[in-house]
Coordinates of C-alpha atoms in Angstrom, one line a residue:
X13 CA -12.7 -61.6 29.7
X14 CA -11.1 -65.0 28.8
X15 CA -7.7 -66.1 27.8
X16 CA -9.4 -67.3 24.7
X17 CA -11.0 -64.2 23.6
X18 CA -8.1 -61.8 24.1
X19 CA -5.6 -63.4 22.1
X20 CA -7.1 -62.4 19.1
X21 CA -7.3 -58.5 20.3
X22 CA -3.5 -58.5 21.5
X23 CA -2.3 -59.3 17.9
X24 CA -3.5 -56.6 15.7
X25 CA -2.8 -54.3 18.6
X26 CA 0.4 -55.5 18.8
X27 CA 1.0 -55.1 15.1
X28 CA -0.6 -51.7 15.0
X29 CA 1.8 -50.6 17.7
X30 CA 4.8 -52.0 15.3
X31 CA 3.7 -50.5 12.3
X32 CA 3.3 -47.0 14.3
X33 CA 6.8 -45.7 13.8
X34 CA 6.7 -46.1 10.1
X35 CA 3.5 -44.6 9.8
X36 CA 5.1 -41.4 11.4
X37 CA 8.3 -41.8 9.4
X38 CA 10.1 -42.7 12.3
X39 CA 13.6 -44.0 11.3
X40 CA 14.9 -47.6 13.3
X41 CA 18.3 -47.7 15.1
X42 CA 20.8 -49.0 13.3
X43 CA 20.9 -52.4 15.0
X44 CA 17.2 -53.0 13.6
X45 CA 16.7 -56.0 11.8
X46 CA 17.6 -56.3 8.1
X47 CA 14.1 -57.1 7.3
X48 CA 12.8 -53.9 8.7
X49 CA 14.3 -52.2 5.7
X50 CA 12.3 -54.2 3.1
X51 CA 9.1 -53.6 5.2
X52 CA 10.2 -49.6 5.2
X53 CA 10.6 -50.1 1.0
X54 CA 7.2 -51.7 1.1
X55 CA 5.4 -49.2 2.8
X56 CA 7.0 -46.6 0.3
X57 CA 9.9 -45.3 2.9
X58 CA 9.8 -42.7 5.8
X59 CA 8.1 -39.3 5.4
X60 CA 10.6 -36.6 3.7
X61 CA 9.2 -34.5 6.4
X62 CA 9.9 -36.9 9.3
X63 CA 12.9 -34.8 10.2
X64 CA 11.5 -31.5 9.7
X65 CA 9.7 -29.2 12.4
X66 CA 5.9 -29.2 11.0
X67 CA 3.8 -26.0 11.4
X68 CA 0.6 -27.6 13.4
X69 CA -2.6 -26.2 12.3
X70 CA -5.7 -26.4 14.5
X71 CA -7.8 -27.3 11.3
X72 CA -6.8 -30.9 10.0
X73 CA -8.2 -30.3 6.8
X74 CA -5.1 -27.7 5.9
X75 CA -2.3 -28.7 3.9
X76 CA 0.7 -29.7 5.8
X77 CA 3.3 -27.3 5.8
X78 CA 6.7 -27.2 7.6
X79 CA 7.2 -24.8 10.1
X80 CA 10.1 -22.9 8.0
X81 CA 7.6 -23.1 4.9
X82 CA 4.8 -21.4 7.5
X83 CA 7.7 -18.6 8.3
X84 CA 8.4 -17.9 4.6
X85 CA 4.6 -17.6 3.4
X86 CA 4.0 -15.6 6.3
X87 CA 6.7 -13.1 5.4
X88 CA 5.5 -13.3 1.5
X89 CA 2.3 -12.9 2.8
X90 CA 2.7 -9.8 5.0
X91 CA 5.2 -7.9 2.2
X92 CA 2.5 -8.6 -0.4
X93 CA -0.9 -9.7 0.2
X94 CA -1.9 -8.2 3.5
X95 CA -2.3 -4.3 2.3
X96 CA -5.4 -5.7 0.3
X97 CA -6.6 -8.9 2.2
X98 CA -5.8 -7.9 5.8
X99 CA -3.3 -8.9 8.3
X100 CA -6.1 -11.4 9.7
X101 CA -7.3 -11.9 6.2
X102 CA -10.5 -11.2 6.7
X103 CA -10.8 -9.3 3.2
X104 CA -11.1 -5.3 2.3
X105 CA -10.0 -4.3 -1.3
X106 CA -9.3 -7.7 -1.8
X107 CA -11.4 -11.0 -0.7
X108 CA -11.3 -12.8 2.8
X109 CA -9.0 -15.7 2.6
X110 CA -9.9 -17.2 5.8
X111 CA -9.8 -21.3 6.0
X112 CA -13.4 -21.9 5.8
X113 CA -13.1 -20.2 2.4
X114 CA -9.7 -21.4 1.1
X115 CA -9.7 -24.7 2.2
X116 CA -12.9 -25.3 -0.1
X117 CA -11.2 -23.8 -2.8
X118 CA -8.0 -26.3 -2.5
X119 CA -4.6 -25.7 -3.7
X120 CA -4.8 -26.1 -7.3
X121 CA -7.3 -23.4 -7.2
X122 CA -5.6 -21.2 -5.5
X123 CA -2.5 -21.8 -7.2
X124 CA -3.6 -20.8 -10.4
X125 CA -5.4 -17.8 -9.2
X126 CA -2.2 -16.6 -7.3
X127 CA 0.1 -17.5 -10.6
X128 CA -2.3 -15.4 -13.1
X129 CA -4.1 -13.0 -11.1
X130 CA -7.6 -11.4 -12.1
X131 CA -8.8 -8.4 -14.2
X132 CA -10.4 -7.0 -10.9
X133 CA -7.0 -5.9 -9.7
X134 CA -5.4 -9.2 -8.6
X135 CA -1.7 -9.2 -9.4
X136 CA -0.3 -12.0 -11.5
X137 CA 2.2 -12.7 -9.0
X138 CA 3.5 -16.0 -10.7
X139 CA 3.4 -15.2 -14.6
X140 CA 5.0 -11.5 -13.8
X141 CA 7.8 -13.0 -12.2
X142 CA 7.5 -11.6 -8.8
X143 CA 6.9 -15.5 -7.3
X144 CA 8.6 -18.6 -8.1
X145 CA 6.4 -21.5 -9.1
X146 CA 7.6 -22.9 -5.4
X147 CA 6.5 -19.8 -4.0
X148 CA 3.1 -19.9 -5.7
X149 CA 2.6 -23.4 -4.5
X150 CA 3.7 -22.2 -0.9
X151 CA 1.1 -19.2 -0.7
X152 CA -1.7 -21.6 -1.8
X153 CA -1.0 -23.5 1.0
X154 CA -0.4 -21.0 3.3
X155 CA -3.6 -19.0 2.8
X156 CA -5.5 -22.5 4.1
X157 CA -4.0 -22.3 7.5
X158 CA -5.3 -20.3 10.2
X159 CA -3.9 -16.5 10.5
X160 CA -1.4 -16.0 12.7
X161 CA -2.3 -12.9 15.1
X162 CA 0.7 -10.5 15.3
X163 CA 1.8 -8.8 19.0
X164 CA 0.8 -5.2 19.9
X165 CA 3.1 -2.4 19.5
X166 CA 2.9 0.2 22.0
X167 CA 4.7 3.1 23.3
X168 CA 7.6 1.5 25.1
X169 CA 8.5 -0.7 21.6
X170 CA 8.1 2.3 19.8
X171 CA 10.7 4.4 21.9
X172 CA 12.9 1.3 21.6
X173 CA 13.2 1.9 17.9
X174 CA 13.6 5.6 18.1
X175 CA 16.5 7.2 16.5
X176 CA 17.2 10.9 16.4
X177 CA 20.2 10.5 14.1
X178 CA 21.0 14.0 13.9
X179 CA 19.6 16.4 16.9
X180 CA 17.3 19.6 15.9
X181 CA 20.4 21.5 17.3
X182 CA 23.1 20.1 14.9
X183 CA 21.1 20.5 11.6
X184 CA 21.3 23.1 9.0
X185 CA 20.1 26.6 10.0
X186 CA 19.7 27.2 6.3
X187 CA 19.5 25.5 2.6
X188 CA 23.1 23.9 2.1
X189 CA 22.7 22.6 -1.4
X190 CA 22.0 23.7 -4.7
X191 CA 19.4 21.7 -5.8
X192 CA 15.9 22.8 -6.8
X193 CA 14.2 21.3 -3.6
X194 CA 10.6 21.6 -4.7
X195 CA 11.4 19.7 -8.2
X196 CA 12.9 16.8 -6.2
X197 CA 11.2 13.5 -6.9
X198 CA 10.9 11.1 -4.4
X199 CA 10.9 7.4 -5.7
X200 CA 9.9 4.1 -4.0
X201 CA 12.3 1.6 -4.5
X202 CA 9.8 -1.0 -3.5
X203 CA 11.7 -4.2 -2.7
X204 CA 15.1 -2.6 -1.9
X205 CA 13.7 -0.9 0.7
X206 CA 15.1 2.4 -0.3
X207 CA 14.0 5.7 -1.9
X208 CA 15.7 7.3 -4.6
X209 CA 15.7 11.3 -4.2
X210 CA 16.0 12.1 -8.0
X211 CA 16.6 16.1 -9.0
X212 CA 13.8 16.6 -11.4
X213 CA 15.5 19.3 -13.3
X214 CA 18.8 17.1 -14.2
X215 CA 16.9 13.6 -14.2
X216 CA 19.8 12.7 -11.9
X217 CA 19.8 10.6 -8.6
X218 CA 20.6 12.9 -5.6
X219 CA 20.8 10.3 -2.9
X220 CA 19.7 6.5 -2.2
X221 CA 18.4 6.7 1.4
X222 CA 17.6 3.5 3.1
X223 CA 14.3 3.1 4.3
X224 CA 11.6 0.6 5.5
X225 CA 10.6 -1.9 3.0
X226 CA 7.9 -1.0 0.3
X227 CA 7.8 2.5 1.0
X228 CA 3.8 3.5 0.6
X229 CA 3.8 7.1 0.5
X230 CA 6.2 10.1 0.8
X231 CA 4.8 13.5 2.3
X232 CA 6.3 17.1 2.4
X233 CA 6.2 18.9 5.7
X234 CA 4.1 22.4 5.6
X235 CA 7.6 24.5 5.5
X236 CA 9.0 22.0 2.2
X237 CA 12.1 21.4 4.5
X238 CA 11.3 17.9 5.6
X239 CA 10.2 14.6 3.6
X240 CA 8.5 11.8 5.7
X241 CA 8.2 8.0 4.0
X242 CA 6.9 5.2 5.4
X243 CA 7.3 1.7 4.6
X244 CA 4.7 -1.3 4.9
X245 CA 6.9 -2.3 7.8
X246 CA 5.7 0.6 9.6
X247 CA 9.3 2.4 9.6
X248 CA 9.1 6.1 9.2
X249 CA 12.2 8.0 8.0
X250 CA 12.3 11.7 8.4
X251 CA 14.5 13.1 5.6
X252 CA 15.9 17.0 5.8
X253 CA 16.0 18.3 2.3
X254 CA 18.2 21.2 3.5
X255 CA 21.6 19.2 4.1
X256 CA 24.1 19.2 1.6
X257 CA 23.1 15.7 0.8
X258 CA 19.6 15.2 1.7
X259 CA 19.4 12.0 4.3
X260 CA 17.4 10.7 7.3
X261 CA 17.5 12.8 10.7
X262 CA 15.3 10.4 12.1
X263 CA 13.4 7.2 11.9
X264 CA 11.1 5.3 14.3
X265 CA 8.8 2.0 13.6
X266 CA 5.3 2.9 14.3
X267 CA 4.0 -0.9 14.6
X268 CA 4.6 -4.0 12.3
X269 CA 2.9 -3.0 9.2
X270 CA 1.5 0.6 8.2
X271 CA 0.5 2.8 4.9
X272 CA 0.2 6.3 6.1
X273 CA 1.9 9.3 7.1
X274 CA 1.0 13.3 7.2
X275 CA 2.3 16.1 8.9
X276 CA 0.2 19.3 10.3
X277 CA -0.4 22.1 7.5
X278 CA -2.7 24.4 9.5
X279 CA -1.3 28.0 10.3
X280 CA 0.9 28.2 13.1
X281 CA 1.2 24.3 13.4
X282 CA 3.2 23.9 10.3
X283 CA 5.9 21.1 10.8
X284 CA 5.0 20.9 14.4
X285 CA 3.2 17.3 14.8
X286 CA 3.6 14.3 12.3
X287 CA 0.9 11.3 12.2
X288 CA 1.2 7.8 11.0
X289 CA -1.7 5.2 10.9
X290 CA -1.1 1.7 11.1
X291 CA -2.4 -1.4 9.4
X292 CA -1.0 -3.5 12.5
X293 CA -1.8 -2.9 15.5
X294 CA -4.7 -1.1 14.2
X295 CA -3.8 2.5 16.1
X296 CA -2.2 5.9 15.1
X297 CA 0.4 7.9 16.7
X298 CA 1.1 11.6 16.9
X299 CA 4.8 12.4 16.9
X300 CA 7.2 15.7 16.9
X301 CA 7.4 17.1 13.6
X302 CA 10.9 17.6 13.7
X303 CA 12.2 14.4 15.7
X304 CA 9.7 11.7 15.3
X305 CA 9.5 11.3 19.2
X306 CA 6.1 9.6 19.6
X307 CA 3.6 11.6 22.1
X308 CA 0.1 10.0 21.5
X309 CA -1.0 6.5 20.5
X310 CA -4.9 5.9 19.6
X311 CA -6.4 2.8 18.9
X312 CA -9.4 2.4 16.0
X313 CA -10.7 -1.1 17.0
X314 CA -14.2 -0.8 17.6
X315 CA -17.5 -1.1 16.0
X316 CA -18.0 -0.4 12.2
X317 CA -20.7 1.9 10.6
X318 CA -23.0 -1.1 10.4
X319 CA -23.2 -1.7 14.3
X320 CA -20.5 -4.6 14.1
X321 CA -17.4 -5.2 16.2
X322 CA -14.4 -5.3 14.1
X323 CA -11.2 -6.4 15.5
X324 CA -8.5 -5.1 12.7
X325 CA -9.5 -1.7 11.8
X326 CA -6.8 -0.5 9.7
X327 CA -5.6 3.2 9.2
X328 CA -5.6 3.7 5.8
X329 CA -4.9 7.2 4.2
X330 CA -4.5 10.3 6.4
X331 CA -4.7 13.9 5.3
X332 CA -4.0 17.3 7.2
X333 CA -6.9 19.8 7.1
X334 CA -6.0 23.1 5.8
X335 CA -9.2 24.6 7.8
X336 CA -8.8 23.7 11.3
X337 CA -5.6 22.6 13.3
X338 CA -6.9 18.6 12.4
X339 CA -5.9 15.4 11.0
X340 CA -8.4 13.6 8.8
X341 CA -7.7 9.9 9.6
X342 CA -9.8 7.3 7.8
X343 CA -10.3 3.7 9.4
X344 CA -10.8 1.1 6.7
X345 CA -12.9 -1.7 7.9
X346 CA -15.3 0.5 10.2
X347 CA -15.8 2.9 7.8
X348 CA -15.2 5.7 9.9
X349 CA -13.9 8.9 9.4
X350 CA -11.8 10.5 12.6
X351 CA -11.4 14.2 12.6
X352 CA -8.5 14.2 15.1
X353 CA -7.9 17.8 16.7
X354 CA -4.4 18.3 17.5
X355 CA -4.6 21.5 19.5
X356 CA -4.5 19.8 22.7
X357 CA -2.8 16.0 22.7
X358 CA -3.4 15.4 26.2
X359 CA -7.4 16.4 26.0
X360 CA -7.1 14.6 22.5
X361 CA -10.9 15.8 20.7
X362 CA -12.0 13.4 17.8
X363 CA -14.9 14.2 16.0
X364 CA -16.4 10.9 13.9
X365 CA -18.1 10.7 10.7
X366 CA -20.0 7.6 9.1
X367 CA -18.5 7.2 6.2
X368 CA -18.5 3.8 4.1
X369 CA -16.7 0.5 4.9
X370 CA -13.5 -0.2 3.6
X371 CA -12.1 3.5 3.4
X372 CA -8.8 3.6 1.2
X373 CA -7.0 6.3 -0.4
X374 CA -8.2 9.7 -1.5
X375 CA -7.4 13.4 -2.0
X376 CA -8.3 17.1 -1.5
X377 CA -10.7 18.8 -3.9
X378 CA -9.0 21.9 -5.9
X379 CA -10.1 24.1 -3.4
X380 CA -8.7 22.2 -0.6
X381 CA -11.7 22.3 1.7
X382 CA -13.5 18.9 0.7
X383 CA -11.7 15.6 1.1
X384 CA -13.0 12.7 -1.2
X385 CA -12.0 9.1 0.0
X386 CA -12.8 5.7 -1.7
X387 CA -14.4 3.2 0.1
X388 CA -13.1 0.5 -2.3
X389 CA -14.9 -2.7 -1.5
X390 CA -18.0 -0.7 -1.3
X391 CA -17.8 0.7 -4.5
X392 CA -18.0 4.5 -3.0
X393 CA -16.6 7.8 -2.8
X394 CA -17.2 9.3 0.5
X395 CA -16.9 13.3 0.9
X396 CA -15.8 15.2 3.9
X397 CA -16.2 19.1 4.4
X398 CA -13.1 19.6 6.4
X399 CA -14.2 23.2 7.0
X400 CA -17.7 22.1 8.7
X401 CA -16.3 18.9 10.2
X402 CA -19.3 16.8 8.7
X403 CA -20.2 14.4 5.8
X404 CA -20.9 16.3 2.8
X405 CA -22.1 13.3 0.6
X406 CA -21.5 9.5 -0.2
X407 CA -21.4 9.1 -3.5
X408 CA -21.5 5.5 -5.7
X409 CA -19.0 4.7 -8.2
X410 CA -17.6 1.7 -10.4
X411 CA -16.0 -1.2 -9.0
X412 CA -13.4 -1.1 -6.2
X413 CA -12.1 2.5 -6.8
X414 CA -8.8 3.3 -6.3
X415 CA -8.0 6.9 -7.0
X416 CA -4.4 7.1 -5.2
X417 CA -5.2 11.3 -4.4
X418 CA -7.4 11.6 -7.5
X419 CA -7.5 14.1 -10.4
X420 CA -8.6 17.6 -10.1
X421 CA -9.6 19.5 -13.1
X422 CA -12.2 21.9 -14.7
X423 CA -14.7 20.1 -17.0
X424 CA -16.0 21.7 -19.8
X425 CA -19.5 21.2 -19.3
X426 CA -19.8 20.1 -15.5
X427 CA -17.3 22.5 -14.0
X428 CA -14.8 21.5 -11.2
X429 CA -14.6 17.7 -10.9
X430 CA -12.7 14.8 -9.2
X431 CA -11.8 11.7 -11.0
X432 CA -11.1 8.1 -9.8
X433 CA -10.1 5.1 -11.7
X434 CA -11.1 1.8 -10.6
X435 CA -9.1 -1.7 -9.6
X436 CA -12.4 -3.6 -10.4
X437 CA -13.4 -2.4 -13.9
X438 CA -12.5 -0.2 -16.4
X439 CA -14.7 2.9 -15.5
X440 CA -13.5 6.2 -14.8
X441 CA -15.7 8.5 -12.5
X442 CA -16.1 12.2 -12.8
X443 CA -17.9 13.6 -9.5
X444 CA -18.4 17.2 -9.4
X445 CA -16.9 19.2 -6.7
X446 CA -18.3 22.8 -6.8
X447 CA -21.5 23.3 -4.4
X448 CA -21.4 27.2 -5.2
X449 CA -21.5 27.6 -8.7
X450 CA -22.1 24.2 -10.3
X451 CA -24.8 23.1 -7.3
X452 CA -26.8 20.9 -9.5
X453 CA -23.6 18.8 -10.4
X454 CA -22.1 18.8 -6.8
X455 CA -21.5 15.4 -5.0
X456 CA -22.8 13.4 -8.4
X457 CA -20.9 11.3 -11.0
X458 CA -21.5 13.6 -13.9
X459 CA -19.7 11.6 -16.4
X460 CA -17.9 8.2 -16.5
X461 CA -14.9 7.4 -19.0
X462 CA -14.2 3.9 -20.3
X463 CA -10.3 3.2 -19.9
X464 CA -8.2 0.5 -20.9
X465 CA -9.3 -2.1 -18.3
X466 CA -9.2 -3.3 -14.6
X467 CA -6.8 -3.0 -12.6
X468 CA -5.9 0.7 -12.2
X469 CA -4.3 2.2 -9.1
X470 CA -3.4 6.1 -10.0
X471 CA -5.1 8.9 -12.1
X472 CA -3.1 12.1 -12.6
X473 CA -3.5 15.4 -14.4
X474 CA -2.2 19.0 -13.0
X475 CA -3.6 22.7 -12.9
X476 CA -1.7 23.3 -15.9
X477 CA -2.1 20.2 -18.2
X478 CA -5.0 19.3 -20.4
X479 CA -4.2 15.5 -20.2
X480 CA -5.8 12.9 -17.8
X481 CA -3.5 10.0 -17.3
X482 CA -4.7 6.6 -16.3
X483 CA -2.6 3.7 -15.3
X484 CA -3.4 -0.1 -15.3
X485 CA -0.5 -1.9 -13.5
X486 CA -2.3 -4.8 -11.9
X487 CA -4.2 -5.8 -15.4
X488 CA -3.1 -9.5 -16.3
X489 CA -2.8 -8.6 -19.9
X490 CA 1.0 -7.3 -20.6
X491 CA -0.4 -5.2 -23.4
X492 CA -2.4 -3.3 -20.8
X493 CA -0.3 -3.2 -17.9
X494 CA 2.8 -2.2 -20.0
X495 CA 0.9 1.0 -21.2
X496 CA -1.2 4.2 -19.9
X497 CA -4.5 5.6 -21.3
X498 CA -4.4 9.4 -21.7
X499 CA -7.4 11.5 -22.2
X500 CA -7.5 15.4 -23.4
X501 CA -9.4 17.1 -21.0
X502 CA -11.5 19.4 -23.4
X503 CA -12.2 15.8 -25.7
X504 CA -13.3 13.5 -23.4
X505 CA -15.6 11.9 -25.9
X506 CA -13.2 11.0 -27.8
X507 CA -11.7 8.5 -25.5
X508 CA -8.0 7.6 -24.7
X509 CA -4.9 7.1 -26.7
X510 CA -2.4 4.4 -25.4
X511 CA 1.2 5.3 -25.0
X512 CA 3.6 2.2 -24.8
X513 CA 5.6 3.8 -21.9
X514 CA 7.2 0.2 -21.3
X515 CA 8.5 -0.4 -24.6
X516 CA 9.9 3.7 -24.8
X517 CA 12.0 2.3 -21.5
X518 CA 13.7 -0.3 -23.8
X519 CA 14.3 -2.7 -20.9
X520 CA 14.9 -6.7 -21.1
X521 CA 12.6 -9.4 -19.7
X522 CA 10.3 -8.9 -16.8
X523 CA 6.8 -7.6 -15.7
X524 CA 7.4 -3.9 -16.6
X525 CA 4.4 -2.7 -15.0
X526 CA 3.5 1.0 -15.9
X527 CA 2.8 2.6 -12.6
X528 CA 1.8 6.2 -11.1
X529 CA 1.8 9.1 -13.3
X530 CA 3.5 12.3 -11.6
X531 CA 4.0 15.3 -12.5
X532 CA 7.0 17.6 -11.9
X533 CA 6.6 21.4 -10.6
X534 CA 5.9 23.4 -13.7
X535 CA 3.4 20.7 -14.7
X536 CA 5.1 20.1 -18.0
X537 CA 6.5 17.0 -17.4
X538 CA 4.9 13.5 -16.5
X539 CA 7.1 10.5 -14.9
X540 CA 6.3 7.1 -15.0
X541 CA 7.5 4.0 -13.0
X542 CA 8.1 0.9 -15.1
X543 CA 8.3 -1.7 -12.4
X544 CA 9.8 -4.9 -13.0
X545 CA 10.8 -7.5 -10.5
X546 CA 13.9 -7.3 -8.1
X547 CA 16.1 -9.3 -10.3
X548 CA 14.9 -7.3 -13.9
X549 CA 16.0 -3.9 -14.9
X550 CA 13.5 -1.0 -14.4
X551 CA 13.2 2.5 -15.2
X552 CA 12.0 6.1 -15.2
X553 CA 10.3 7.1 -18.1
X554 CA 9.7 11.0 -18.5
X555 CA 6.8 12.0 -20.9
X556 CA 6.3 15.9 -22.6
X557 CA 3.0 16.4 -21.2
X558 CA 2.1 18.9 -24.2
X559 CA 3.6 16.7 -27.3
X560 CA 2.7 13.4 -25.4
X561 CA 6.2 12.4 -26.7
X562 CA 9.0 10.6 -24.7
X563 CA 11.5 13.1 -23.5
X564 CA 13.9 10.9 -21.1
X565 CA 14.5 7.6 -19.7
X566 CA 16.1 7.3 -16.6
X567 CA 18.1 4.1 -16.0
X568 CA 20.5 3.2 -12.7
X569 CA 21.2 -0.3 -11.3
X570 CA 20.2 1.3 -8.2
X571 CA 16.5 1.9 -9.5
X572 CA 14.9 -1.5 -8.3
X573 CA 11.3 -1.9 -8.7
X574 CA 10.6 1.8 -8.6
X575 CA 6.9 2.5 -8.0
X576 CA 5.4 5.5 -5.7
X577 CA 6.7 9.0 -7.1
X578 CA 6.0 12.3 -5.4
X579 CA 7.3 15.4 -6.1
X580 CA 8.2 17.8 -3.2
X581 CA 6.2 21.0 -4.3
X582 CA 3.1 19.3 -5.6
X583 CA 2.9 16.9 -2.5
X584 CA 3.3 20.1 -0.2
X585 CA 0.6 21.9 -1.6
X586 CA -1.8 19.3 -2.4
X587 CA -1.6 19.5 -6.0
X588 CA -3.0 16.6 -8.1

């Protein structure tokens, strides 16, 4: 190439190289020529992110995020969103949030959805005050990034976190307090990472126990002595209710994210074992029932009921069988139900049943033989016969069923039924559960009630009650999320009555979502959490079940974001 031809090319290349630092927002040295500042001003100056460490995403179409923003988004996601949308964002109860979907939606669309929520059960994270405007923007950009893959968590990791705070030999040999243990209500203080042990008789707080973040459930041992609580961060606390002031005697992390814990209840194995199921890594672990020492870890990765491999099959609900020495383990994404025989942990035997994909929560029928579990994104209820170790039925119900443990009662026309409410619509399905005396109605939806709206999380009644209570805490309409619907079981055709639970609490500003009705031991009181943001006042409202009138309001500065409540006796005996 001749010199005459090369000179015109050199000048543009040189100019491009000279401009490159400006385009990247790189500051010039202090001895740069004065005209450089004018050049910078003309080019709108350097990027405000020039000195920030940037998160490098593999998809160039993803919106920019600093490394600090990405870490903050990751923390919020795992605390608030992963339970519905999955650790790898592949979806379950909630829709998939992978970049191939979210980038096309765009930041502005995602901000609106995160801010206002939807009637199908997506919380209104922004307008409720749970997330700030800045955090809503951050999360809209975060879900357009590639999902980070968390590390694994094995036996060595678990043992490193295991603490036997008070060894068994040093614990009380008899009950050392005057509390009516059977009527203690274990109450999750979600954002504080604590549970409040509340005396159901006096309505006073016995103790605030430091636990993992956002305790998902509390479970009582077969003997009634121990309380197991598990946080979403996979930390388990074992609380001894015999102590002068009930408190933790052991703790351990079983993974990075979890939801379920249960204890052995079959005759001869009372309090012997405990089991916990992880959301990440996808596995469950069997532990010593009185120390939490890990004994056996089993992975749940594998094929779905449709014959496709899934890398993240999370363990959802777990119940202990009363008919066999088995745990019923529900694997969300695969739709598999694993009946884990704990007689011989070294030669572990697991019977696998095909249910339906996206198994979530559920409970036993009134006899304790049949376990009914919601396959929520499939709009089905799977029924397991725990005596015969086989599937009894798979029942079609409303959109995204979310029963909690469900509600058992005797329908005046159809006999024994189990009920579930829905996240995705206003329907309440009643399923017949008596294949002997009411064979024609067994494992069928015998009636469908209409509730207040979508966004329901829990439905509840009690063997001594004639009321059926349904909450709607995730409905974006404040009037609906701050109240509860109650049906007369003997007059279901008359529809529901709305009780203004949040109004009765007489709180200040805040979301004031009313969540999870729970009965006391006697079955004559029903307790509701009025759940506001961490920096707002929350409360527990106690209603007289017979009169449906306000009985008490429990307020305390320590009641930070109360959500789930579990009566010791009812939980111990699977009464719901």
